[in-house]
């Protein structure tokens, strides 16, 4: 899980669902009308008020309904606009806080990123690494 | 216009923090611990203050000399020509007759108290500006902000009373100017001026009163901190270890390099640069009632009200300080946000599991007892005035029993399915 190792596999995942906090990366400037990332059309985005609003079951829904991977992107740790939303979702995905991901969920396909509105490029790089790692999963 | 200004300040703040991240790494960036730093520096003040308290005597006759006893630097013997008298090893000899013996490292402990106070005001202002610049002071956050304004005023009050306790010439002038400032108030002006010193004039009880103001004010800071935290879930009270050491290093190095001392005529003869107004870290010679010193060493962090009194007059100081406080007080109430997405509990689904209540960042959800005979004992109740519409409670609920009406879970799930269809 999390920001995975760099992988050089050429096979790319088909579709990624990202749950992105509207106050973290400048997401509204980064998507097209179909809510796909302009720099990566395979990644579709659901925008939320805070990353802490994401339910693990919603990420599981994305995976069970056909997404190759899913991720959440919140504000930088220590800088959540709503104080603790990013910490809450991180702890839920790491299994330290309820509600958690089900044990059967392939956690390698679940990513999490925490960046500020100035980290557009850094986020895209981390996402590319995550996708490369996911594409290598058999 | 104002919102655009706040957006601009937020952009600049985030850029600054990103720059600091390069130096400190993200985990140890002090700017991410801006709220914990004032509390951390406060501990230095408490412990150094307790050490100073053991030797401080709050009377007109002995206050200055007790502080001087704690902090005096050794006075060295000089010959008739003014040169230091050296022993056989070449070291200067301490003047055992004229030199107060002092407490070992007393000047450093007082320096920690003094520089810790500066650090506390600096970090408090950093916290305030960071919160304001990132637009985290408005609407449902009004209580932390307003209590923060009171905290700022009390930190200032405690700092100023600390300057009075030394009872040097500067302290006497500060008392006279404070009384002038208080007398300018209508109706209660004269009473306030007399209350300050405990009588119609400075008397034996005055310093005891200042001592109470200083310690009592510092104690009251804890009560205000409690109010400050009351609507915050799990407030950050401990900076990162690296930030702790950085702050500790700043205070210790400053206290060691520039210890707080009483600047006497004897010391000025020994170190002429201490006569400069810039040596504001030191205190003056003992107060003499009725004798006002012409110049005053201003400490930028705590004594700016006296600078204002001297530059703008008593009325000007009232106007500037009053207007500034008023602006800070109204800041959280303007501009008002549209609040149409408050969390709502679906009673039929709520099991009373408390997850939402435990996770709410602003303590906006309380658990209340259900009517007798209900299937579940408790039900979550949203305090609407405190709700930030963040949806953290929605993420916490395993039963879909709490929702943001305009960002419903069903809508999000439908959006996920829709995106998967279009992406296939």
Coordinates of C-alpha atoms in Angstrom, one line a residue:
Chain A
X1 CA 0.0 0.0 0.0
X2 CA 0.9 3.7 0.0
X3 CA 3.4 5.3 -2.4
X4 CA 4.8 2.2 -3.9
X5 CA 8.3 1.5 -5.2
X6 CA 9.3 2.6 -8.6
X7 CA 8.5 0.0 -11.2
X8 CA 9.5 -0.1 -14.7
X9 CA 6.8 -2.5 -16.0
X10 CA 5.3 -1.3 -19.2
X11 CA 1.8 -2.7 -18.6
X12 CA -0.4 0.2 -17.3
X13 CA -3.6 -0.2 -15.3
X14 CA -6.8 0.6 -17.1
X15 CA -8.6 2.8 -14.7
X16 CA -7.7 4.4 -11.4
X17 CA -10.3 6.0 -9.1
X18 CA -8.9 8.9 -7.0
X19 CA -10.7 10.5 -4.0
X20 CA -9.2 13.9 -3.7
X21 CA -9.7 16.6 -1.1
X22 CA -10.6 19.9 -2.8
X23 CA -8.1 21.8 -0.5
X24 CA -5.0 19.6 -1.2
X25 CA -3.6 19.6 -4.7
X26 CA -5.3 22.1 -7.1
X27 CA -7.5 19.4 -8.4
X28 CA -10.1 21.5 -10.2
X29 CA -7.4 22.8 -12.5
X30 CA -6.1 19.3 -13.1
X31 CA -9.2 17.5 -14.5
X32 CA -11.2 17.7 -17.7
X33 CA -15.0 17.6 -18.1
X34 CA -15.1 13.8 -17.7
X35 CA -13.3 14.2 -14.4
X36 CA -10.1 12.5 -15.7
X37 CA -6.7 13.9 -14.9
X38 CA -5.5 16.0 -17.9
X39 CA -2.0 14.6 -17.4
X40 CA -3.2 11.1 -16.9
X41 CA -6.6 10.3 -18.5
X42 CA -6.7 6.8 -17.0
X43 CA -7.1 8.4 -13.5
X44 CA -10.7 9.5 -12.7
X45 CA -11.3 11.8 -9.8
X46 CA -14.0 12.2 -7.2
X47 CA -13.6 15.5 -5.4
X48 CA -14.6 15.7 -1.7
X49 CA -14.5 18.5 0.9
X50 CA -11.9 16.6 2.9
X51 CA -10.0 13.4 2.6
X52 CA -11.4 12.3 6.0
X53 CA -14.8 12.0 4.4
X54 CA -13.6 9.0 2.3
X55 CA -15.1 5.7 3.5
X56 CA -12.9 2.6 3.0
X57 CA -16.0 0.9 1.7
X58 CA -16.1 3.4 -1.2
X59 CA -12.5 2.5 -2.1
X60 CA -13.4 -1.1 -1.9
X61 CA -16.4 -0.5 -4.2
X62 CA -14.2 1.1 -6.8
X63 CA -11.9 -2.0 -6.7
X64 CA -14.7 -4.5 -6.8
X65 CA -16.5 -2.8 -9.6
X66 CA -13.5 -2.8 -11.9
X67 CA -10.9 -0.2 -10.9
X68 CA -7.4 -1.4 -11.1
X69 CA -6.4 0.8 -8.2
X70 CA -7.8 3.5 -6.0
X71 CA -6.2 6.2 -3.9
X72 CA -7.0 9.1 -1.6
X73 CA -5.2 12.4 -1.7
X74 CA -5.5 14.8 1.2
X75 CA -3.7 17.9 2.6
X76 CA -0.1 17.6 3.7
X77 CA 0.1 15.9 7.1
X78 CA 0.1 18.6 9.8
X79 CA -1.8 21.0 7.5
X80 CA -5.3 19.6 7.1
X81 CA -7.8 22.5 6.7
X82 CA -10.1 20.6 8.9
X83 CA -7.3 19.7 11.3
X84 CA -7.4 15.9 11.3
X85 CA -9.1 14.6 8.2
X86 CA -5.9 13.4 6.5
X87 CA -4.8 11.7 9.7
X88 CA -8.2 10.0 10.1
X89 CA -8.1 8.5 6.5
X90 CA -4.5 7.5 6.8
X91 CA -5.2 5.6 10.1
X92 CA -8.3 4.0 8.6
X93 CA -6.4 2.7 5.6
X94 CA -3.5 1.6 7.7
X95 CA -6.0 -0.4 9.9
X96 CA -5.4 1.7 13.0
X97 CA -8.9 3.3 13.2
X98 CA -12.4 2.2 12.5
X99 CA -13.8 1.8 9.9
X100 CA -11.0 -0.1 8.3
X101 CA -10.5 -1.8 4.9
X102 CA -11.6 -5.4 4.8
X103 CA -8.9 -8.0 5.2
X104 CA -9.7 -9.4 1.7
X105 CA -8.9 -6.0 0.1
X106 CA -5.7 -6.0 -2.0
X107 CA -4.0 -3.2 -0.2
X108 CA -1.3 -3.0 -2.9
X109 CA -4.0 -1.4 -5.0
X110 CA -4.9 1.2 -2.4
X111 CA -2.7 4.4 -2.3
X112 CA -2.6 7.5 -0.3
X113 CA -1.0 10.8 -1.0
X114 CA -0.8 14.0 1.1
X115 CA 0.2 17.1 -0.7
X116 CA -0.4 20.9 -0.6
X117 CA -1.9 23.1 -3.4
X118 CA 1.7 23.8 -4.5
X119 CA 2.6 20.1 -5.0
X120 CA 0.9 19.4 -8.3
X121 CA 4.0 18.1 -10.0
X122 CA 5.1 16.0 -7.0
X123 CA 1.7 14.4 -6.8
X124 CA 1.7 13.5 -10.5
X125 CA 5.2 11.9 -10.1
X126 CA 4.0 9.9 -7.0
X127 CA 0.9 8.8 -8.8
X128 CA 3.0 7.6 -11.8
X129 CA 5.1 5.5 -9.3
X130 CA 2.0 4.1 -7.7
X131 CA 0.5 3.2 -11.1
X132 CA 3.7 1.5 -12.2
X133 CA 3.8 -0.5 -9.0
X134 CA 0.1 -1.5 -9.5
X135 CA 0.7 -2.5 -13.1
X136 CA 3.2 -5.0 -11.9
X137 CA 0.7 -6.9 -9.7
X138 CA -0.3 -10.2 -11.3
Chain B
X1 CA -12.1 41.2 -2.3
X2 CA -11.3 40.2 1.3
X3 CA -11.7 36.5 0.4
X4 CA -9.2 37.0 -2.5
X5 CA -6.8 38.6 0.0
X6 CA -7.2 35.6 2.3
X7 CA -6.6 33.3 -0.7
X8 CA -3.4 35.2 -1.6
X9 CA -2.1 35.0 2.0
X10 CA -2.8 31.3 2.0
X11 CA -0.9 30.8 -1.3
X12 CA 2.1 32.7 0.2
X13 CA 2.0 30.8 3.4
X14 CA 1.9 27.4 1.7
X15 CA 4.8 28.5 -0.6
X16 CA 6.8 29.6 2.5
X17 CA 6.1 26.3 4.2
X18 CA 7.2 24.4 1.1
X19 CA 10.4 26.3 1.1
X20 CA 11.0 25.5 4.8
X21 CA 10.3 21.8 4.0
X22 CA 13.4 21.8 1.9
X23 CA 15.5 22.8 5.0
X24 CA 13.8 20.8 7.7
X25 CA 11.9 18.1 5.9
X26 CA 8.1 17.9 6.2
X27 CA 8.1 16.0 9.5
X28 CA 10.1 18.6 11.4
X29 CA 8.9 21.9 9.8
X30 CA 8.2 24.1 12.8
X31 CA 5.5 25.9 10.9
X32 CA 3.4 22.7 11.1
X33 CA 3.6 22.9 14.9
X34 CA 2.7 26.6 15.2
X35 CA 0.0 25.9 17.8
X36 CA 2.1 23.6 20.0
X37 CA 5.1 25.9 20.1
X38 CA 3.7 28.6 22.4
X39 CA 2.6 25.9 24.9
X40 CA 6.1 24.3 24.7
X41 CA 7.9 27.6 25.4
X42 CA 5.4 28.2 28.3
X43 CA 6.9 25.2 30.1
X44 CA 10.3 26.9 30.0
X45 CA 8.8 29.9 31.6
X46 CA 7.1 27.9 34.4
X47 CA 10.2 26.0 35.4
X48 CA 12.6 28.9 35.2
X49 CA 9.9 31.1 36.9
X50 CA 9.7 28.6 39.8
X51 CA 13.5 28.7 40.2
X52 CA 13.5 32.6 40.2
X53 CA 10.5 32.6 42.6
X54 CA 12.6 30.8 45.3
X55 CA 14.9 33.8 45.7
X56 CA 12.6 36.7 44.7
X57 CA 11.4 39.0 47.5
X58 CA 8.4 41.1 46.4
X59 CA 8.9 44.2 48.5
X60 CA 9.9 47.8 47.5
X61 CA 13.1 47.6 49.4
X62 CA 14.3 44.2 48.4
X63 CA 12.8 43.3 45.0
X64 CA 15.6 44.8 42.9
X65 CA 18.4 43.6 45.2
X66 CA 16.9 40.0 45.3
X67 CA 16.8 40.0 41.5
X68 CA 20.3 41.4 41.4
X69 CA 21.4 38.7 43.9
X70 CA 20.1 36.0 41.6
X71 CA 21.6 37.4 38.5
X72 CA 24.6 39.5 39.3
X73 CA 27.7 39.0 37.3
X74 CA 31.0 39.0 39.1
X75 CA 32.7 42.3 39.6
X76 CA 36.5 42.2 39.1
X77 CA 39.1 44.1 41.1
X78 CA 40.8 47.0 39.3
X79 CA 43.9 49.0 40.1
X80 CA 44.0 52.8 40.4
X81 CA 44.6 53.1 36.6
X82 CA 41.5 51.1 35.9
X83 CA 43.2 47.9 34.8
X84 CA 42.1 44.5 35.9
X85 CA 44.1 43.0 38.7
X86 CA 45.2 39.5 37.7
X87 CA 46.2 36.5 39.8
X88 CA 49.3 34.5 39.2
X89 CA 47.6 32.5 36.5
X90 CA 46.6 35.6 34.7
X91 CA 42.9 35.4 35.6
X92 CA 40.9 38.4 36.8
X93 CA 40.3 38.5 40.6
X94 CA 36.7 38.8 41.8
X95 CA 36.0 41.8 44.0
X96 CA 34.8 39.9 47.1
X97 CA 33.7 43.1 48.9
X98 CA 31.6 44.9 46.3
X99 CA 30.4 41.9 44.2
X100 CA 27.1 40.3 45.1
X101 CA 27.8 36.5 45.3
X102 CA 24.8 35.6 43.2
X103 CA 23.2 32.2 42.5
X104 CA 25.3 29.9 40.2
X105 CA 24.0 30.4 36.6
X106 CA 21.3 32.7 38.0
X107 CA 21.7 35.1 35.2
X108 CA 21.3 32.2 32.7
X109 CA 18.1 31.0 34.5
X110 CA 16.7 34.5 34.4
X111 CA 17.9 34.7 30.7
X112 CA 15.9 31.5 30.0
X113 CA 12.9 33.2 31.6
X114 CA 13.5 36.3 29.7
X115 CA 14.2 34.8 26.3
X116 CA 11.6 32.1 26.8
X117 CA 9.1 35.0 27.2
X118 CA 10.3 36.4 23.9
X119 CA 10.0 33.0 22.3
X120 CA 6.5 32.6 23.6
X121 CA 5.3 35.9 22.2
X122 CA 7.0 35.2 18.9
X123 CA 5.5 31.8 18.6
X124 CA 2.1 33.1 19.7
X125 CA 2.2 35.7 17.0
X126 CA 3.4 33.1 14.5
X127 CA 0.5 30.9 15.4
X128 CA -2.0 33.7 15.1
X129 CA -0.8 34.9 11.7
X130 CA -0.5 31.4 10.4
X131 CA -4.1 30.6 11.4
X132 CA -5.3 33.9 10.0
X133 CA -3.3 33.7 6.7
X134 CA -4.6 30.2 6.0
X135 CA -8.2 31.3 6.7
X136 CA -8.7 29.0 9.7
X137 CA -10.1 31.5 12.1
X138 CA -13.6 32.1 10.8
X139 CA -17.1 30.8 11.3
X140 CA -17.3 27.6 13.4
X141 CA -13.8 28.3 14.7
X142 CA -14.8 31.5 16.5
X143 CA -14.2 30.2 20.0
X144 CA -10.6 29.1 19.5
X145 CA -9.9 32.4 17.8
X146 CA -11.6 34.6 20.4
X147 CA -10.0 32.7 23.3
X148 CA -6.7 33.0 21.3
X149 CA -7.1 36.8 21.4
X150 CA -7.6 36.7 25.1
X151 CA -4.6 34.4 25.4
X152 CA -2.5 36.9 23.4
X153 CA -3.6 39.8 25.7
X154 CA -2.9 37.7 28.8
X155 CA 0.6 36.7 27.5
X156 CA 1.2 40.5 27.1
X157 CA -0.2 41.2 30.6
X158 CA 1.9 38.5 32.2
X159 CA 5.0 39.7 30.3
X160 CA 4.5 43.3 31.3
X161 CA 4.0 42.4 35.0
X162 CA 7.2 40.4 34.8
X163 CA 9.1 43.6 33.9
X164 CA 7.5 45.4 36.9
X165 CA 8.7 42.8 39.3
X166 CA 12.4 43.7 38.8
X167 CA 11.4 47.1 40.3
X168 CA 14.1 49.1 38.5
X169 CA 13.9 52.6 37.1
X170 CA 12.1 51.3 34.0
X171 CA 9.5 49.5 36.1
X172 CA 8.7 52.6 38.0
X173 CA 8.3 54.6 34.8
X174 CA 6.1 51.8 33.4
X175 CA 3.8 52.0 36.5
X176 CA 3.5 55.8 36.2
X177 CA 2.7 55.5 32.5
X178 CA 0.2 52.6 33.1
X179 CA -1.6 54.7 35.7
X180 CA -1.8 57.6 33.3
X181 CA -3.1 55.3 30.7
X182 CA -5.7 53.8 33.0
X183 CA -6.9 57.2 34.3
X184 CA -7.8 58.1 30.7
X185 CA -10.7 55.6 31.0
X186 CA -14.1 57.2 31.8
X187 CA -15.8 56.3 35.1
X188 CA -13.4 53.6 36.3
X189 CA -10.1 55.3 35.4
X190 CA -9.0 56.6 38.8
X191 CA -10.2 53.4 40.5
X192 CA -8.3 51.2 38.0
X193 CA -5.1 53.3 38.6
X194 CA -5.4 52.8 42.3
X195 CA -6.3 49.2 42.0
X196 CA -3.1 48.6 40.0
X197 CA -0.8 49.7 42.8
X198 CA -3.1 48.8 45.7
X199 CA -3.7 52.3 47.1
X200 CA -3.5 56.0 46.2
X201 CA 0.2 55.7 45.7
X202 CA 2.9 53.0 45.4
X203 CA 3.1 51.3 48.8
X204 CA 4.3 48.2 50.5
X205 CA 1.6 46.1 48.9
X206 CA 2.3 47.2 45.4
X207 CA 4.9 44.6 44.5
X208 CA 3.0 41.8 46.2
X209 CA 0.1 42.8 43.9
X210 CA 2.3 42.8 40.8
X211 CA 3.6 39.4 41.9
X212 CA 0.0 38.1 42.1
X213 CA -0.8 39.6 38.7
X214 CA 2.2 37.8 37.2
X215 CA 1.7 34.4 38.8
X216 CA -2.1 34.6 38.7
X217 CA -2.1 35.7 35.1
X218 CA 0.2 32.9 34.1
X219 CA -2.1 30.4 35.9
X220 CA -5.1 31.9 34.2
X221 CA -3.4 31.2 30.9
X222 CA -4.0 27.5 31.5
X223 CA -7.7 28.1 32.0
X224 CA -7.7 30.0 28.7
X225 CA -5.8 27.3 27.0
X226 CA -8.5 24.9 28.1
X227 CA -11.2 27.1 26.6
X228 CA -8.9 27.4 23.5
X229 CA -8.9 23.6 23.1
X230 CA -12.5 22.8 24.2
X231 CA -13.8 22.6 20.6
X232 CA -10.7 20.9 19.1
X233 CA -10.5 17.2 19.0
X234 CA -7.0 16.0 19.9
X235 CA -5.2 19.3 19.7
X236 CA -1.5 19.2 18.8
X237 CA 0.4 20.1 22.0
X238 CA 3.8 18.6 21.4
X239 CA 6.1 19.8 18.5
X240 CA 8.3 17.3 16.7
X241 CA 11.5 16.4 18.5
X242 CA 13.6 18.4 16.1
X243 CA 11.4 21.4 16.6
X244 CA 11.7 21.0 20.4
X245 CA 15.5 20.9 20.2
X246 CA 15.6 23.9 17.8
X247 CA 13.5 26.0 20.2
X248 CA 15.4 24.8 23.3
X249 CA 18.7 25.6 21.5
X250 CA 17.5 29.1 20.6
X251 CA 16.4 29.9 24.2
X252 CA 19.6 28.4 25.8
X253 CA 22.0 30.0 23.4
X254 CA 20.3 33.4 23.8
X255 CA 20.2 33.0 27.6
X256 CA 23.9 32.0 27.7
X257 CA 25.1 34.6 25.3
X258 CA 22.9 37.5 26.5
X259 CA 21.9 36.7 30.1
X260 CA 19.3 38.9 31.7
X261 CA 21.1 41.1 34.3
X262 CA 20.6 44.3 36.2
X263 CA 22.7 47.0 34.6
X264 CA 24.3 48.9 37.5
X265 CA 26.7 51.9 37.3
X266 CA 29.4 49.6 38.3
X267 CA 28.7 47.2 35.4
X268 CA 28.6 50.1 33.0
X269 CA 32.0 51.1 34.1
X270 CA 33.2 47.6 33.5
X271 CA 31.3 47.2 30.2
X272 CA 30.5 50.6 28.7
X273 CA 28.3 49.2 25.9
X274 CA 25.7 48.3 28.5
X275 CA 24.8 52.0 28.8
X276 CA 23.3 51.8 25.3
X277 CA 19.5 51.9 24.9
X278 CA 19.9 48.8 22.8
X279 CA 20.8 46.7 25.8
X280 CA 17.1 46.2 26.5
X281 CA 17.7 42.7 27.7
X282 CA 19.0 44.2 31.0
X283 CA 17.2 46.0 33.7
X284 CA 18.1 49.4 35.1
X285 CA 19.3 50.6 38.5
X286 CA 16.9 50.4 41.4
X287 CA 13.6 52.4 41.2
X288 CA 13.4 55.6 43.1
X289 CA 9.9 56.7 43.7
X290 CA 9.4 60.2 42.3
X291 CA 12.3 60.0 39.9
X292 CA 11.5 59.2 36.3
X293 CA 14.3 58.1 34.0
X294 CA 14.4 60.1 30.8
X295 CA 15.0 57.2 28.4
X296 CA 13.5 53.8 28.5
X297 CA 14.7 50.5 27.0
X298 CA 11.9 49.1 24.9
X299 CA 11.5 45.4 24.4
X300 CA 9.7 45.1 21.1
X301 CA 7.6 42.0 22.1
X302 CA 6.2 43.2 25.4
X303 CA 6.8 46.9 25.9
X304 CA 5.4 48.3 22.6
X305 CA 2.3 49.6 24.5
X306 CA 4.7 52.0 26.3
X307 CA 6.3 53.0 23.1
X308 CA 2.8 53.9 21.8
X309 CA 2.0 55.8 25.0
X310 CA 5.2 57.8 24.5
X311 CA 4.8 58.4 20.8
X312 CA 1.1 58.7 20.4
X313 CA 0.0 59.8 23.8
X314 CA -2.4 58.1 26.2
X315 CA -5.4 58.7 23.9
X316 CA -3.5 57.5 20.8
X317 CA -2.3 54.3 22.6
X318 CA -5.9 53.6 23.7
X319 CA -7.1 54.1 20.1
X320 CA -4.5 51.9 18.5
X321 CA -4.6 49.1 21.0
X322 CA -8.4 49.2 21.3
X323 CA -9.0 49.3 17.5
X324 CA -6.5 46.4 17.0
X325 CA -8.2 44.3 19.6
X326 CA -11.6 45.1 18.2
X327 CA -10.5 44.0 14.7
X328 CA -9.1 40.7 16.1
X329 CA -12.4 40.2 17.9
X330 CA -14.6 40.6 14.8
X331 CA -12.3 38.8 12.4
X332 CA -14.0 35.4 12.7
X333 CA -17.4 36.7 11.9
X334 CA -16.6 38.3 8.5
X335 CA -17.2 37.3 5.7
X336 CA -19.9 34.8 6.5
X337 CA -19.9 31.5 4.6
X338 CA -22.9 29.9 3.1
X339 CA -23.6 26.9 5.5
X340 CA -25.9 24.6 3.6
X341 CA -24.1 21.3 3.9
X342 CA -24.2 20.6 7.7
X343 CA -23.9 17.0 8.8
X344 CA -27.3 15.3 9.4
X345 CA -27.9 12.2 11.4
X346 CA -30.3 9.6 10.0
X347 CA -31.9 8.5 13.2
X348 CA -33.2 5.1 11.9
X349 CA -29.6 4.0 11.0
X350 CA -27.7 5.4 14.0
X351 CA -26.5 2.6 16.3
X352 CA -24.9 4.9 18.8
X353 CA -21.4 3.5 18.1
X354 CA -19.8 6.9 18.8
X355 CA -17.3 6.7 15.9
X356 CA -18.5 10.0 14.4
X357 CA -18.4 11.7 17.8
X358 CA -14.8 10.5 18.5
X359 CA -13.5 11.5 15.1
X360 CA -15.2 14.9 14.6
X361 CA -12.3 17.4 14.5
X362 CA -14.3 20.2 16.1
X363 CA -16.2 18.3 18.8
X364 CA -19.5 19.1 17.0
X365 CA -21.1 15.7 17.6
X366 CA -22.4 14.7 21.1
X367 CA -23.9 11.3 22.0
X368 CA -27.3 11.6 23.7
X369 CA -29.5 8.9 25.3
X370 CA -32.4 7.6 23.2
X371 CA -35.9 7.3 24.5
X372 CA -36.5 4.3 26.8
X373 CA -37.3 1.1 24.8
X374 CA -35.3 2.1 21.8
X375 CA -33.3 -0.5 20.0
X376 CA -30.0 1.4 20.7
X377 CA -29.1 3.3 23.8
X378 CA -27.4 6.3 22.2
X379 CA -27.9 8.6 19.2
X380 CA -25.4 11.1 17.6
X381 CA -26.6 14.7 17.7
X382 CA -24.9 17.4 15.5
X383 CA -24.2 20.8 17.2
X384 CA -24.8 22.8 14.0
X385 CA -23.0 25.9 15.1
X386 CA -19.8 23.8 15.5
X387 CA -20.1 21.8 12.3
X388 CA -17.5 22.5 9.7
X389 CA -19.1 20.5 6.9
X390 CA -15.9 18.6 6.4
X391 CA -17.5 15.1 6.3
X392 CA -15.0 13.4 8.6
X393 CA -18.0 12.0 10.5
X394 CA -19.4 10.6 7.3
X395 CA -16.1 8.8 6.7
X396 CA -16.2 7.5 10.3
X397 CA -19.7 6.0 10.1
X398 CA -19.8 2.3 9.1
X399 CA -23.6 2.4 8.9
X400 CA -24.2 5.4 6.6
X401 CA -26.1 7.0 9.4
X402 CA -24.6 10.5 9.1
X403 CA -24.4 12.4 5.8
X404 CA -23.6 15.8 4.3
X405 CA -26.9 16.5 2.4
X406 CA -25.1 18.0 -0.7
X407 CA -22.4 15.4 -0.8
X408 CA -24.3 12.2 0.1
X409 CA -22.5 8.9 0.2
X410 CA -24.9 7.4 -2.3
X411 CA -24.1 10.2 -4.7
X412 CA -20.3 9.6 -4.3
X413 CA -20.8 5.9 -4.9
X414 CA -22.9 6.5 -8.0
X415 CA -20.2 8.9 -9.2
X416 CA -17.6 6.1 -8.7
X417 CA -19.6 3.7 -10.7
X418 CA -20.2 6.3 -13.4
X419 CA -16.5 7.0 -13.7
X420 CA -15.8 3.3 -14.0
X421 CA -18.3 3.0 -16.8
X422 CA -16.8 6.0 -18.8
X423 CA -13.3 4.8 -18.1
X424 CA -13.9 1.2 -19.4

